[in-house]
Short mmCIF file of C-alpha atoms and ligand atoms in Angstrom, two decimals:
data_model
loop_
_atom_site.label_atom_id
_atom_site.label_comp_id
_atom_site.label_asym_id
_atom_site.label_seq_id
_atom_site.Cartn_x
_atom_site.Cartn_y
_atom_site.Cartn_z
CA ALA A 269 -14.31 -1.56 -50.80
CA ARG A 270 -10.62 -1.75 -49.57
CA ALA A 271 -10.74 -1.36 -45.73
CA GLN A 272 -9.54 -4.23 -43.75
CA ILE A 273 -11.27 -3.18 -40.71
CA GLY A 274 -13.59 -0.26 -39.53
CA VAL A 275 -14.27 1.57 -36.27
CA THR A 276 -17.39 3.41 -35.44
CA GLY A 277 -17.18 5.68 -32.41
CA LEU A 278 -14.17 7.91 -32.39
CA ALA A 279 -14.18 9.45 -28.83
CA VAL A 280 -11.08 8.90 -26.83
CA MET A 281 -10.80 5.08 -27.12
CA GLY A 282 -12.27 4.74 -30.67
CA ARG A 283 -10.05 7.11 -31.96
CA ASN A 284 -6.81 5.76 -30.55
CA LEU A 285 -7.82 2.38 -31.63
CA ALA A 286 -8.21 3.51 -35.06
CA ARG A 287 -4.71 5.12 -34.97
CA ASN A 288 -3.42 1.81 -33.81
CA PHE A 289 -4.80 -0.32 -36.56
CA ALA A 290 -3.61 2.45 -39.02
CA ARG A 291 0.09 2.74 -37.52
CA ASN A 292 0.13 -1.26 -37.92
CA GLY A 293 -0.19 -0.97 -41.70
CA PHE A 294 -3.97 -1.95 -41.69
CA THR A 295 -6.44 0.22 -43.98
CA VAL A 296 -9.15 1.61 -41.34
CA ALA A 297 -12.40 2.64 -42.21
CA VAL A 298 -13.61 5.43 -39.75
CA HIS A 299 -17.09 6.42 -38.74
CA ASN A 300 -18.68 8.57 -35.88
CA ARG A 301 -22.33 9.63 -35.49
CA SER A 302 -21.16 13.31 -35.71
CA TYR A 303 -18.89 13.47 -38.56
CA ALA A 304 -16.68 16.14 -36.91
CA ARG A 305 -14.77 13.74 -34.86
CA THR A 306 -14.27 11.65 -38.03
CA GLU A 307 -12.91 14.90 -39.75
CA SER A 308 -10.65 15.72 -36.95
CA LEU A 309 -9.03 12.29 -36.69
CA VAL A 310 -8.10 12.24 -40.28
CA ALA A 311 -6.91 15.83 -40.25
CA GLU A 312 -4.71 15.56 -37.11
CA HIS A 313 -3.42 11.98 -37.53
CA GLY A 314 -4.13 11.16 -41.47
CA ASP A 315 -0.37 10.88 -41.96
CA GLU A 316 0.03 7.81 -39.48
CA GLY A 317 -1.53 5.63 -41.95
CA ASP A 318 -4.36 4.52 -44.41
CA PHE A 319 -7.85 5.94 -43.30
CA VAL A 320 -11.24 5.78 -45.18
CA PRO A 321 -13.56 8.16 -43.60
CA SER A 322 -17.33 8.16 -44.24
CA GLU A 323 -20.08 10.23 -43.26
CA THR A 324 -22.91 7.84 -43.31
CA ILE A 325 -23.03 4.32 -41.86
CA GLU A 326 -24.06 3.00 -45.14
CA ASP A 327 -20.89 4.50 -46.83
CA PHE A 328 -18.84 3.18 -43.80
CA VAL A 329 -20.00 -0.54 -44.33
CA ALA A 330 -19.45 -0.24 -48.22
CA SER A 331 -15.74 0.84 -47.67
CA LEU A 332 -15.05 -2.53 -46.01
CA GLU A 333 -13.45 -5.73 -47.32
CA ARG A 334 -15.49 -8.53 -46.93
CA PRO A 335 -16.11 -10.53 -44.64
CA ARG A 336 -16.44 -7.06 -42.77
CA LYS A 337 -15.22 -6.57 -39.53
CA VAL A 338 -16.47 -3.54 -37.66
CA VAL A 339 -15.46 -2.40 -34.32
CA ILE A 340 -18.03 -0.63 -32.37
CA MET A 341 -16.26 1.80 -29.63
CA VAL A 342 -19.28 3.83 -28.27
CA LYS A 343 -20.93 4.49 -24.92
CA ALA A 344 -21.65 1.02 -23.57
CA GLY A 345 -25.45 0.11 -23.28
CA GLY A 346 -28.18 1.78 -25.34
CA PRO A 347 -25.77 3.45 -27.75
CA THR A 348 -24.39 -0.05 -28.57
CA ASP A 349 -27.69 -1.55 -29.49
CA ALA A 350 -28.68 1.74 -31.53
CA VAL A 351 -25.17 1.13 -33.55
CA ILE A 352 -25.92 -2.21 -34.03
CA ASP A 353 -29.42 -1.64 -35.30
CA GLU A 354 -27.94 1.10 -37.72
CA LEU A 355 -25.55 -1.43 -38.95
CA LEU A 356 -27.62 -4.48 -39.82
CA PRO A 357 -29.63 -3.42 -42.79
CA PHE A 358 -25.87 -2.92 -44.86
CA LEU A 359 -24.41 -6.22 -43.27
CA ASP A 360 -23.96 -9.42 -45.04
CA GLU A 361 -23.78 -13.14 -43.84
CA GLY A 362 -20.40 -13.87 -42.42
CA ASP A 363 -19.70 -10.25 -41.28
CA ILE A 364 -18.33 -9.71 -38.14
CA VAL A 365 -19.48 -7.19 -35.34
CA VAL A 366 -16.98 -6.45 -32.66
CA ASP A 367 -18.14 -4.68 -29.42
CA ALA A 368 -14.94 -3.09 -27.80
CA GLY A 369 -16.85 -1.08 -25.04
CA ASN A 370 -17.38 -1.78 -21.66
CA ALA A 371 -20.41 -4.12 -21.92
CA HIS A 372 -21.96 -6.17 -19.39
CA PHE A 373 -21.82 -9.66 -20.25
CA PRO A 374 -25.49 -10.68 -20.31
CA ASP A 375 -26.02 -7.88 -22.84
CA THR A 376 -23.09 -9.50 -24.97
CA ILE A 377 -24.80 -13.12 -24.76
CA ARG A 378 -28.13 -11.29 -26.01
CA ARG A 379 -26.47 -9.51 -28.81
CA GLU A 380 -24.38 -12.49 -29.78
CA LYS A 381 -27.79 -14.68 -30.15
CA ALA A 382 -29.56 -12.00 -31.91
CA LEU A 383 -26.77 -11.38 -34.42
CA ALA A 384 -25.83 -15.26 -34.79
CA ALA A 385 -29.82 -15.79 -35.80
CA LYS A 386 -29.04 -13.40 -38.73
CA GLY A 387 -25.74 -15.32 -39.81
CA LEU A 388 -23.58 -12.53 -38.54
CA HIS A 389 -20.58 -12.88 -35.89
CA PHE A 390 -20.84 -10.79 -32.67
CA VAL A 391 -17.58 -10.45 -30.93
CA GLY A 392 -17.81 -8.98 -27.46
CA THR A 393 -14.39 -7.88 -26.60
CA GLY A 394 -12.76 -6.57 -23.54
CA VAL A 395 -10.24 -4.17 -24.04
CA SER A 396 -8.03 -2.66 -21.16
CA GLY A 397 -5.23 -0.04 -20.92
CA GLY A 398 -7.38 3.40 -21.03
CA GLU A 399 -6.48 5.74 -23.76
CA GLU A 400 -3.05 5.08 -24.11
CA GLY A 401 -3.61 1.32 -24.14
CA ALA A 402 -5.81 1.87 -27.32
CA LEU A 403 -3.27 3.81 -29.06
CA LEU A 404 0.14 1.77 -28.19
CA GLY A 405 -1.28 -1.59 -27.53
CA PRO A 406 -3.94 -2.57 -25.13
CA SER A 407 -4.81 -6.07 -23.54
CA ILE A 408 -7.66 -7.34 -25.56
CA MET A 409 -10.22 -10.25 -24.63
CA PRO A 410 -12.24 -11.05 -27.54
CA GLY A 411 -15.29 -13.60 -26.89
CA GLY A 412 -17.23 -14.92 -30.08
CA THR A 413 -17.01 -17.77 -32.11
CA LYS A 414 -13.59 -19.58 -32.87
CA GLU A 415 -14.73 -18.97 -36.76
CA SER A 416 -14.33 -14.97 -36.41
CA TYR A 417 -11.49 -15.18 -34.29
CA ALA A 418 -9.59 -16.99 -37.21
CA SER A 419 -9.93 -13.97 -39.28
CA LEU A 420 -10.24 -11.40 -36.55
CA GLY A 421 -7.74 -12.53 -34.11
CA PRO A 422 -4.43 -11.94 -36.30
CA ILE A 423 -5.39 -8.42 -36.64
CA LEU A 424 -6.20 -7.79 -32.75
CA GLU A 425 -3.10 -9.56 -31.71
CA LYS A 426 -0.88 -7.53 -34.06
CA ILE A 427 -2.29 -4.02 -32.40
CA SER A 428 -2.21 -5.71 -28.67
CA ALA A 429 0.31 -5.32 -26.39
CA HIS A 430 3.56 -7.88 -26.48
CA VAL A 431 5.28 -9.12 -23.67
CA ASP A 432 8.29 -11.23 -24.64
CA GLY A 433 7.09 -11.26 -28.34
CA VAL A 434 3.85 -12.99 -27.11
CA PRO A 435 0.35 -10.85 -27.87
CA CYS A 436 -1.72 -9.71 -24.93
CA CYS A 437 -4.72 -11.10 -26.81
CA THR A 438 -6.26 -14.65 -27.21
CA HIS A 439 -9.64 -16.02 -27.85
CA VAL A 440 -11.23 -16.26 -24.42
CA GLY A 441 -14.23 -18.19 -25.35
CA PRO A 442 -17.80 -18.03 -26.92
CA ASP A 443 -20.51 -15.17 -26.58
CA GLY A 444 -19.88 -13.18 -23.15
CA ALA A 445 -16.67 -14.74 -22.27
CA GLY A 446 -14.51 -11.72 -23.37
CA HIS A 447 -16.44 -9.14 -21.59
CA PHE A 448 -16.85 -11.36 -18.62
CA VAL A 449 -13.16 -11.64 -18.27
CA LYS A 450 -12.76 -8.15 -18.87
CA MET A 451 -15.41 -7.38 -15.86
CA VAL A 452 -13.14 -9.74 -13.35
CA HIS A 453 -10.04 -8.07 -14.81
CA ASN A 454 -11.60 -4.33 -13.54
CA GLY A 455 -12.94 -6.17 -10.01
CA ILE A 456 -9.46 -7.27 -9.51
CA GLU A 457 -7.98 -3.97 -10.29
CA TYR A 458 -10.38 -2.62 -7.55
CA ALA A 459 -8.90 -5.02 -5.20
CA ASP A 460 -5.31 -4.29 -6.21
CA MET A 461 -6.06 -0.41 -5.71
CA GLN A 462 -7.76 -1.07 -2.36
CA LEU A 463 -4.90 -3.26 -1.14
CA ILE A 464 -2.30 -0.64 -2.20
CA ALA A 465 -4.30 2.13 -0.46
CA GLU A 466 -4.24 0.33 2.61
CA ALA A 467 -0.73 -0.32 2.43
CA TYR A 468 -0.29 3.38 2.02
CA ASP A 469 -2.48 4.17 4.97
CA LEU A 470 -0.63 1.91 7.15
CA LEU A 471 2.79 3.26 6.27
CA ARG A 472 1.33 6.76 6.81
CA VAL A 473 0.05 6.20 9.99
CA GLY A 474 2.85 3.74 11.28
CA LEU A 475 5.75 5.48 10.26
CA GLY A 476 4.28 9.16 10.28
CA ALA A 477 6.06 9.48 7.14
CA SER A 478 5.29 12.07 4.13
CA ALA A 479 3.45 10.98 1.14
CA ALA A 480 6.91 11.32 -0.80
CA GLU A 481 8.53 9.27 1.57
CA ILE A 482 6.11 6.71 1.06
CA GLY A 483 6.43 7.19 -2.82
CA ASP A 484 10.24 6.23 -2.35
CA ILE A 485 9.11 3.04 -0.75
CA PHE A 486 6.72 2.10 -3.45
CA GLU A 487 9.44 2.90 -5.97
CA GLU A 488 11.49 0.48 -4.14
CA TRP A 489 8.78 -2.05 -3.94
CA ASN A 490 8.22 -1.73 -7.89
CA THR A 491 11.95 -3.57 -8.10
CA GLY A 492 10.42 -6.61 -6.92
CA ASP A 493 7.72 -9.25 -6.68
CA LEU A 494 5.25 -6.37 -6.49
CA GLU A 495 6.62 -4.92 -9.95
CA SER A 496 3.34 -3.77 -11.43
CA PHE A 497 1.62 -0.70 -13.49
CA LEU A 498 -0.38 0.23 -10.13
CA ILE A 499 2.70 -0.04 -7.86
CA GLU A 500 4.62 2.39 -10.44
CA ILE A 501 1.71 5.14 -10.68
CA THR A 502 1.23 5.01 -6.97
CA ALA A 503 4.69 6.11 -6.61
CA ASP A 504 4.51 8.54 -9.08
CA VAL A 505 1.12 9.89 -7.63
CA LEU A 506 2.52 9.99 -4.06
CA LYS A 507 5.52 12.11 -5.17
CA HIS A 508 3.32 14.60 -6.76
CA THR A 509 3.02 18.15 -5.25
CA ASP A 510 -0.02 20.15 -5.78
CA ALA A 511 1.00 23.20 -7.72
CA ALA A 512 -1.82 25.47 -6.07
CA THR A 513 -1.08 24.85 -2.52
CA GLY A 514 2.51 23.17 -2.36
CA LYS A 515 1.18 20.44 -0.37
CA ALA A 516 1.08 16.50 -1.23
CA PHE A 517 -1.06 16.00 -4.06
CA VAL A 518 -2.81 12.93 -2.29
CA ASP A 519 -3.53 15.15 0.42
CA VAL A 520 -5.79 17.69 -1.42
CA VAL A 521 -7.61 15.32 -3.24
CA LEU A 522 -11.21 14.49 -1.77
CA ASP A 523 -11.37 11.14 0.08
CA GLN A 524 -14.57 9.84 -1.63
CA ALA A 525 -13.86 6.99 -4.21
CA GLN A 526 -16.20 6.82 -7.36
CA GLN A 527 -16.72 3.82 -9.50
CA LYS A 528 -18.26 3.30 -13.00
CA GLY A 529 -19.84 -0.04 -12.23
CA THR A 530 -17.44 -3.01 -13.18
CA GLY A 531 -16.52 -3.81 -9.70
CA ARG A 532 -20.30 -3.77 -8.75
CA TRP A 533 -20.98 -6.11 -11.74
CA THR A 534 -18.12 -8.56 -10.64
CA VAL A 535 -19.50 -8.66 -6.93
CA GLN A 536 -23.09 -9.07 -7.91
CA ASN A 537 -22.06 -12.08 -10.11
CA GLY A 538 -19.69 -13.56 -7.41
CA LEU A 539 -22.95 -13.63 -5.25
CA ASP A 540 -24.82 -15.26 -8.07
CA LEU A 541 -22.12 -17.77 -8.60
CA GLY A 542 -21.81 -18.01 -4.89
CA VAL A 543 -18.06 -17.59 -5.40
CA PRO A 544 -16.31 -15.69 -2.35
CA ILE A 545 -14.64 -12.75 -4.11
CA THR A 546 -14.22 -11.07 -0.98
CA GLY A 547 -11.22 -9.04 -2.23
CA ILE A 548 -13.09 -7.33 -4.81
CA ALA A 549 -16.16 -7.08 -2.53
CA GLU A 550 -14.41 -5.26 0.29
CA ALA A 551 -12.61 -2.98 -2.16
CA THR A 552 -16.00 -2.05 -3.96
CA PHE A 553 -17.49 -1.92 -0.25
CA ALA A 554 -14.64 0.57 0.79
CA ARG A 555 -15.05 3.00 -2.25
CA GLY A 556 -18.94 2.91 -1.28
CA LEU A 557 -17.99 3.52 2.38
CA SER A 558 -15.53 6.41 1.55
CA GLY A 559 -18.55 8.29 -0.23
CA SER A 560 -20.98 7.48 2.65
CA VAL A 561 -20.95 10.99 3.78
CA PRO A 562 -23.74 11.36 6.28
CA GLN A 563 -22.53 8.18 7.76
CA ARG A 564 -18.86 9.37 8.07
CA GLU A 565 -19.99 12.73 9.57
CA ALA A 566 -22.22 11.02 12.26
CA ALA A 567 -19.30 8.63 13.07
CA GLN A 568 -16.99 11.50 13.58
CA GLY A 569 -15.66 11.63 17.22
CA LEU A 570 -16.66 7.98 17.99
CA PRO A 571 -14.29 6.39 20.50
CA ALA A 572 -11.33 4.50 19.43
CA HIS A 573 -9.53 3.22 22.39
CA THR A 574 -6.38 2.98 20.84
CA ALA A 575 -2.85 4.03 21.66
CA GLY A 576 -2.11 4.17 17.75
CA TRP A 577 0.82 2.48 16.43
CA GLU A 578 4.13 2.80 17.75
CA VAL A 579 6.38 1.26 15.37
CA LYS A 580 9.96 0.54 16.62
CA ASP A 581 11.63 -1.23 14.01
CA ARG A 582 10.96 0.83 10.66
CA GLU A 583 12.55 -1.64 8.28
CA SER A 584 10.76 -4.61 9.19
CA PHE A 585 7.54 -2.78 9.53
CA VAL A 586 7.75 -1.76 5.93
CA GLU A 587 8.61 -5.32 5.22
CA ASP A 588 5.79 -6.39 7.19
CA VAL A 589 3.34 -4.27 4.94
CA ARG A 590 5.06 -5.41 1.95
CA GLN A 591 4.36 -9.04 2.91
CA ALA A 592 0.99 -8.47 3.77
CA LEU A 593 0.30 -6.54 0.29
CA TYR A 594 1.78 -9.32 -1.54
CA ALA A 595 -0.06 -12.18 0.24
CA SER A 596 -3.20 -10.34 0.14
CA LYS A 597 -2.85 -9.64 -3.61
CA ILE A 598 -2.37 -13.32 -4.00
CA VAL A 599 -5.61 -13.95 -2.41
CA ALA A 600 -7.62 -11.45 -4.56
CA TYR A 601 -6.21 -13.00 -7.91
CA SER A 602 -6.82 -16.49 -6.67
CA GLN A 603 -10.19 -15.34 -5.98
CA GLY A 604 -11.14 -13.64 -9.28
CA LEU A 605 -9.81 -16.75 -11.24
CA ASP A 606 -12.01 -18.92 -9.11
CA GLN A 607 -14.79 -16.79 -10.38
CA ILE A 608 -13.62 -17.10 -13.93
CA ALA A 609 -13.53 -20.98 -13.35
CA ALA A 610 -16.94 -21.10 -11.85
CA ALA A 611 -18.52 -18.61 -14.65
CA SER A 612 -16.77 -20.86 -17.30
CA ALA A 613 -18.48 -24.02 -15.86
CA GLU A 614 -21.96 -22.34 -15.24
CA TYR A 615 -22.06 -20.70 -18.88
CA GLY A 616 -20.05 -23.46 -20.75
CA TRP A 617 -17.20 -21.17 -21.86
CA ASP A 618 -14.09 -23.52 -21.38
CA ILE A 619 -12.25 -20.09 -20.45
CA ASP A 620 -8.13 -21.14 -20.16
CA ARG A 621 -6.97 -19.19 -16.82
CA GLY A 622 -3.32 -19.56 -17.73
CA ALA A 623 -4.05 -17.88 -21.15
CA THR A 624 -6.27 -15.00 -19.29
CA ALA A 625 -3.01 -14.39 -16.86
CA ARG A 626 -1.01 -14.42 -20.00
CA ILE A 627 -2.69 -11.86 -21.81
CA TRP A 628 -2.97 -9.54 -18.48
CA ARG A 629 0.83 -9.24 -18.51
CA GLY A 630 0.71 -6.28 -20.68
CA GLY A 631 -1.30 -3.13 -21.93
CA CYS A 632 -3.78 -3.32 -19.21
CA ILE A 633 -4.41 -1.65 -15.72
CA ILE A 634 -3.37 -4.62 -13.34
CA ARG A 635 -0.34 -5.69 -15.78
CA ALA A 636 2.48 -6.94 -13.44
CA ARG A 637 5.41 -9.39 -13.29
CA PHE A 638 3.48 -11.48 -10.74
CA LEU A 639 1.24 -12.46 -13.79
CA ASN A 640 3.83 -14.73 -15.23
CA ARG A 641 3.90 -16.55 -12.06
CA ILE A 642 -0.10 -17.27 -12.56
CA THR A 643 0.48 -18.73 -15.83
CA GLU A 644 3.38 -20.71 -14.83
CA ALA A 645 1.18 -22.23 -11.99
CA TYR A 646 -1.67 -23.01 -14.63
CA GLU A 647 0.79 -24.55 -17.08
CA ARG A 648 2.10 -26.76 -14.08
CA ASP A 649 -1.77 -27.63 -13.73
CA ALA A 650 -4.57 -26.47 -15.85
CA ASN A 651 -7.16 -27.66 -13.50
CA LEU A 652 -5.64 -26.14 -10.47
CA PRO A 653 -8.51 -25.91 -8.22
CA LEU A 654 -7.03 -23.08 -5.90
CA LEU A 655 -4.38 -20.70 -7.07
CA LEU A 656 -3.00 -19.86 -3.92
CA ALA A 657 -2.45 -23.73 -3.34
CA ASP A 658 0.20 -23.99 -6.20
CA GLU A 659 3.60 -24.51 -4.87
CA PHE A 660 4.90 -20.77 -6.04
CA PHE A 661 2.19 -18.91 -4.36
CA ALA A 662 1.93 -21.37 -1.28
CA SER A 663 5.61 -20.88 -0.61
CA ALA A 664 5.23 -17.03 -1.18
CA ILE A 665 2.31 -16.81 1.44
CA ASP A 666 4.28 -19.04 3.73
CA GLN A 667 7.35 -16.70 3.61
CA GLY A 668 4.91 -13.43 4.28
CA LEU A 669 2.34 -15.15 6.73
CA ALA A 670 3.87 -14.07 9.79
CA SER A 671 3.96 -10.47 8.57
CA TRP A 672 0.56 -10.75 7.18
CA ARG A 673 -0.80 -11.53 10.73
CA ARG A 674 1.24 -8.87 12.61
CA ILE A 675 -0.18 -6.39 10.13
CA VAL A 676 -3.54 -7.45 10.40
CA ALA A 677 -3.64 -7.77 14.10
CA GLY A 678 -1.64 -4.29 14.32
CA ALA A 679 -3.94 -2.57 12.56
CA ALA A 680 -7.03 -3.60 14.42
CA GLN A 681 -5.14 -2.74 17.52
CA ALA A 682 -4.53 0.54 16.19
CA GLY A 683 -7.92 1.32 14.77
CA ILE A 684 -6.38 1.65 11.18
CA PRO A 685 -9.01 0.15 8.85
CA ALA A 686 -7.71 -2.45 6.57
CA PRO A 687 -10.76 -4.33 5.13
CA ALA A 688 -9.05 -6.09 2.17
CA PHE A 689 -6.03 -7.02 4.10
CA SER A 690 -7.88 -8.79 6.84
CA SER A 691 -10.71 -10.13 4.97
CA SER A 692 -7.92 -11.71 2.69
CA LEU A 693 -6.23 -13.37 5.75
CA SER A 694 -9.58 -14.51 7.17
CA TYR A 695 -10.28 -16.04 3.80
CA TYR A 696 -6.89 -17.70 3.56
CA ASP A 697 -7.45 -19.10 7.30
CA ALA A 698 -11.00 -20.21 6.18
CA VAL A 699 -10.06 -21.89 3.03
CA ARG A 700 -7.15 -23.89 4.84
CA ALA A 701 -9.24 -24.94 7.72
CA PRO A 702 -9.80 -28.62 8.09
CA ARG A 703 -13.38 -27.81 9.67
CA LEU A 704 -15.62 -24.70 9.52
CA PRO A 705 -18.34 -23.49 11.64
CA ALA A 706 -20.49 -24.02 8.79
CA ALA A 707 -21.42 -27.17 10.46
CA LEU A 708 -23.32 -25.11 13.22
CA ILE A 709 -25.12 -22.90 10.47
CA GLN A 710 -26.32 -26.28 8.93
CA ALA A 711 -27.88 -27.29 12.34
CA GLN A 712 -29.37 -24.19 12.79
CA ARG A 713 -31.00 -24.12 9.62
CA ASP A 714 -32.28 -27.58 10.28
CA PHE A 715 -33.64 -26.13 13.71
CA PHE A 716 -35.80 -23.46 12.60
CA GLY A 717 -36.47 -24.50 9.06
CA ALA A 718 -36.19 -28.36 8.52
CA HIS A 719 -33.68 -27.45 6.01
CA THR A 720 -31.83 -30.77 6.50
CA TYR A 721 -27.87 -31.77 6.95
CA ARG A 722 -25.50 -34.12 6.03
CA ARG A 723 -23.53 -36.17 8.67
CA THR A 724 -19.60 -36.77 8.50
CA ASP A 725 -19.99 -40.42 9.36
CA ARG A 726 -22.77 -41.50 6.81
CA ASP A 727 -24.24 -40.70 3.57
CA GLY A 728 -27.73 -39.35 3.03
CA VAL A 729 -29.80 -36.17 3.98
CA PHE A 730 -31.39 -36.03 7.78
CA HIS A 731 -33.60 -33.77 9.62
CA THR A 732 -33.75 -33.72 13.48
CA GLU A 733 -37.36 -33.33 15.15
CA TRP A 734 -36.11 -30.25 17.10
CA SER A 735 -39.69 -29.34 18.48
CA GLY A 736 -40.39 -33.15 19.46
CA ASP A 737 -38.51 -35.91 20.54
CA ARG A 738 -35.20 -34.81 18.82
CA THR A 739 -35.10 -38.38 16.83
CA GLU A 740 -33.28 -38.03 13.69
CA ALA A 741 -35.07 -39.30 10.21
CA GLU A 742 -33.60 -39.78 6.84
CA ALA A 743 -35.38 -36.86 4.81
P1 LIG B 1072 -17.58 7.23 -24.44
O1 LIG B 1072 -17.95 6.42 -23.48
O2 LIG B 1072 -17.59 8.68 -23.94
O3 LIG B 1072 -18.79 7.29 -25.87
C1 LIG B 1072 -18.61 8.36 -26.61
C2 LIG B 1072 -18.90 8.01 -28.31
O4 LIG B 1072 -19.98 7.37 -28.28
C3 LIG B 1072 -18.84 8.97 -29.21
O5 LIG B 1072 -18.17 8.47 -30.26
C4 LIG B 1072 -20.32 9.14 -29.39
O6 LIG B 1072 -20.64 9.85 -30.58
C5 LIG B 1072 -20.56 7.83 -29.45
N1 LIG B 1072 -22.26 7.57 -28.95
C6 LIG B 1072 -22.89 7.79 -27.88
N2 LIG B 1072 -24.25 7.53 -27.84
C7 LIG B 1072 -24.31 7.16 -29.57
C8 LIG B 1072 -25.45 6.83 -30.01
N3 LIG B 1072 -26.79 6.57 -29.45
N4 LIG B 1072 -25.27 6.43 -31.39
C9 LIG B 1072 -23.95 6.51 -31.89
N5 LIG B 1072 -22.95 6.78 -31.05
C10 LIG B 1072 -22.94 7.24 -29.89
O7 LIG B 1072 -16.23 7.02 -25.32
P2 LIG B 1072 -15.01 6.42 -24.53
O8 LIG B 1072 -13.97 6.40 -25.83
O9 LIG B 1072 -14.31 6.91 -23.49
O10 LIG B 1072 -15.34 4.89 -24.44
C11 LIG B 1072 -15.89 4.28 -25.63
C12 LIG B 1072 -16.28 2.76 -25.16
O11 LIG B 1072 -15.04 2.22 -24.39
C13 LIG B 1072 -17.03 2.79 -23.81
O12 LIG B 1072 -18.13 1.47 -23.94
C14 LIG B 1072 -16.17 2.56 -22.85
O13 LIG B 1072 -16.76 2.18 -21.36
C15 LIG B 1072 -15.29 1.91 -23.28
N6 LIG B 1072 -13.77 1.97 -22.68
C16 LIG B 1072 -13.33 2.83 -22.12
C17 LIG B 1072 -12.05 3.20 -21.47
C18 LIG B 1072 -11.45 4.21 -21.20
O14 LIG B 1072 -10.25 4.59 -20.43
N7 LIG B 1072 -12.13 5.52 -21.54
C19 LIG B 1072 -11.05 1.86 -21.50
C20 LIG B 1072 -11.76 0.75 -21.84
C21 LIG B 1072 -13.10 0.70 -22.37
P3 LIG B 1072 -20.66 11.50 -30.64
O15 LIG B 1072 -19.24 11.84 -31.06
O16 LIG B 1072 -21.64 11.45 -31.84
O17 LIG B 1072 -21.31 11.86 -29.56
#
């Protein structure tokens, strides 16, 4: 036994992760259900480092130094359980099983419990950055015990992305915490992409500009506060011309967005925890709407009653859209981090939000300059109740607020859908409101269902006899 770490599941992600370990000087045991993938990895990349290939799972486990560290990188769901079951007979107490696939966090909690009962460590790990990240340095979000992180952590930190010399990998928290944080990362990614898409649409309609011209605007934006991977690739995509037609590539792509499910999981969990993650929810529903073909067809030709958007000052319009995008983005991240805080309390995870933002600075899809500001905000106050109330973000929104309002109002006037922009602004106005019409909701609930209410002026829980003499009694 001489391998320091093993990877089973050598499709695009596992293959690149194994190469990343090898390139960083680790001896890597490699295994895949069908041996052909293992052979081709060693044939094509064997010179990149020290690989120990095995055809059977038994030989694979035997090739690992103890305590063994096995990374499973297979299709999420049933296949992960199948691979765990195959591994179990050959593992010994203290071994560490890492699931680096996109598992749903309740599955991770279940698996961790089952393996802990056998004296094994189970580490559910979020890995973001796609194929290229896996090879060159992803953002890694491991859960599991502190004890397992002590020996596994340094290996993962070494192969992760680094920003300013700091690894984009930290121990997120126990059992499902790592996969949870990866899930919210993906939810935020949905919101970020939707906001960028809305900005693009507003610019396209408002300016009547070509996709490539808007690509230039995004390229310019990528030199400022919005600097991020997603803005950068947006510029690139918008400037790309379709070879077959000579048209802008974005104009030949069918406008129906698909999803693999992490956005949906994030929204479902937001509902479970009662956390208003409206940016992520709007983004997920916007994808759903885009794919609602019969409904969209039935709605063609419905009246718009709008004269469109006549942009008088091009430069200030572009700046308004930029500010609206930035402010809405702050709201989406603030909401996602709220969800992490709520889950951390609910499931007993003790997640450090500043550290979470820090490991998202590189390697992953939402990597952005902006994440440094988030880490700094939690350094100022680790228990910050609301990110957008932090001095830096409050002042950023203050600067952009007039623009944001002009854009949301203008979009409504012009009939341009901007669900994430407008719901983010509504969230901002609601969360800062000294008093909300929720008071009326409580009164209605008491009226029809005797659900009781609390008063602003006295402690206690009350009910009014609505159908009788309307006296109030303490419930
Ligand atoms: P896939 O999700 O396409 O899964 C293919 C791999 O799973 C193959 O190695 C396949 O083995 C193996 N497999 C499937 N069923 C079983 C089974 N019952 N028993 C044993 N092995 C099985 O591979 P990816 O590389 O795309 O993704 C791997 C994981 O990483 C997934 O969980 C994915 O969600 C996650 N992920 C993917 C990202 C991406 O950008 N693609 C980004 C981040 C995470 P065989 O070769 O024998 O068929």
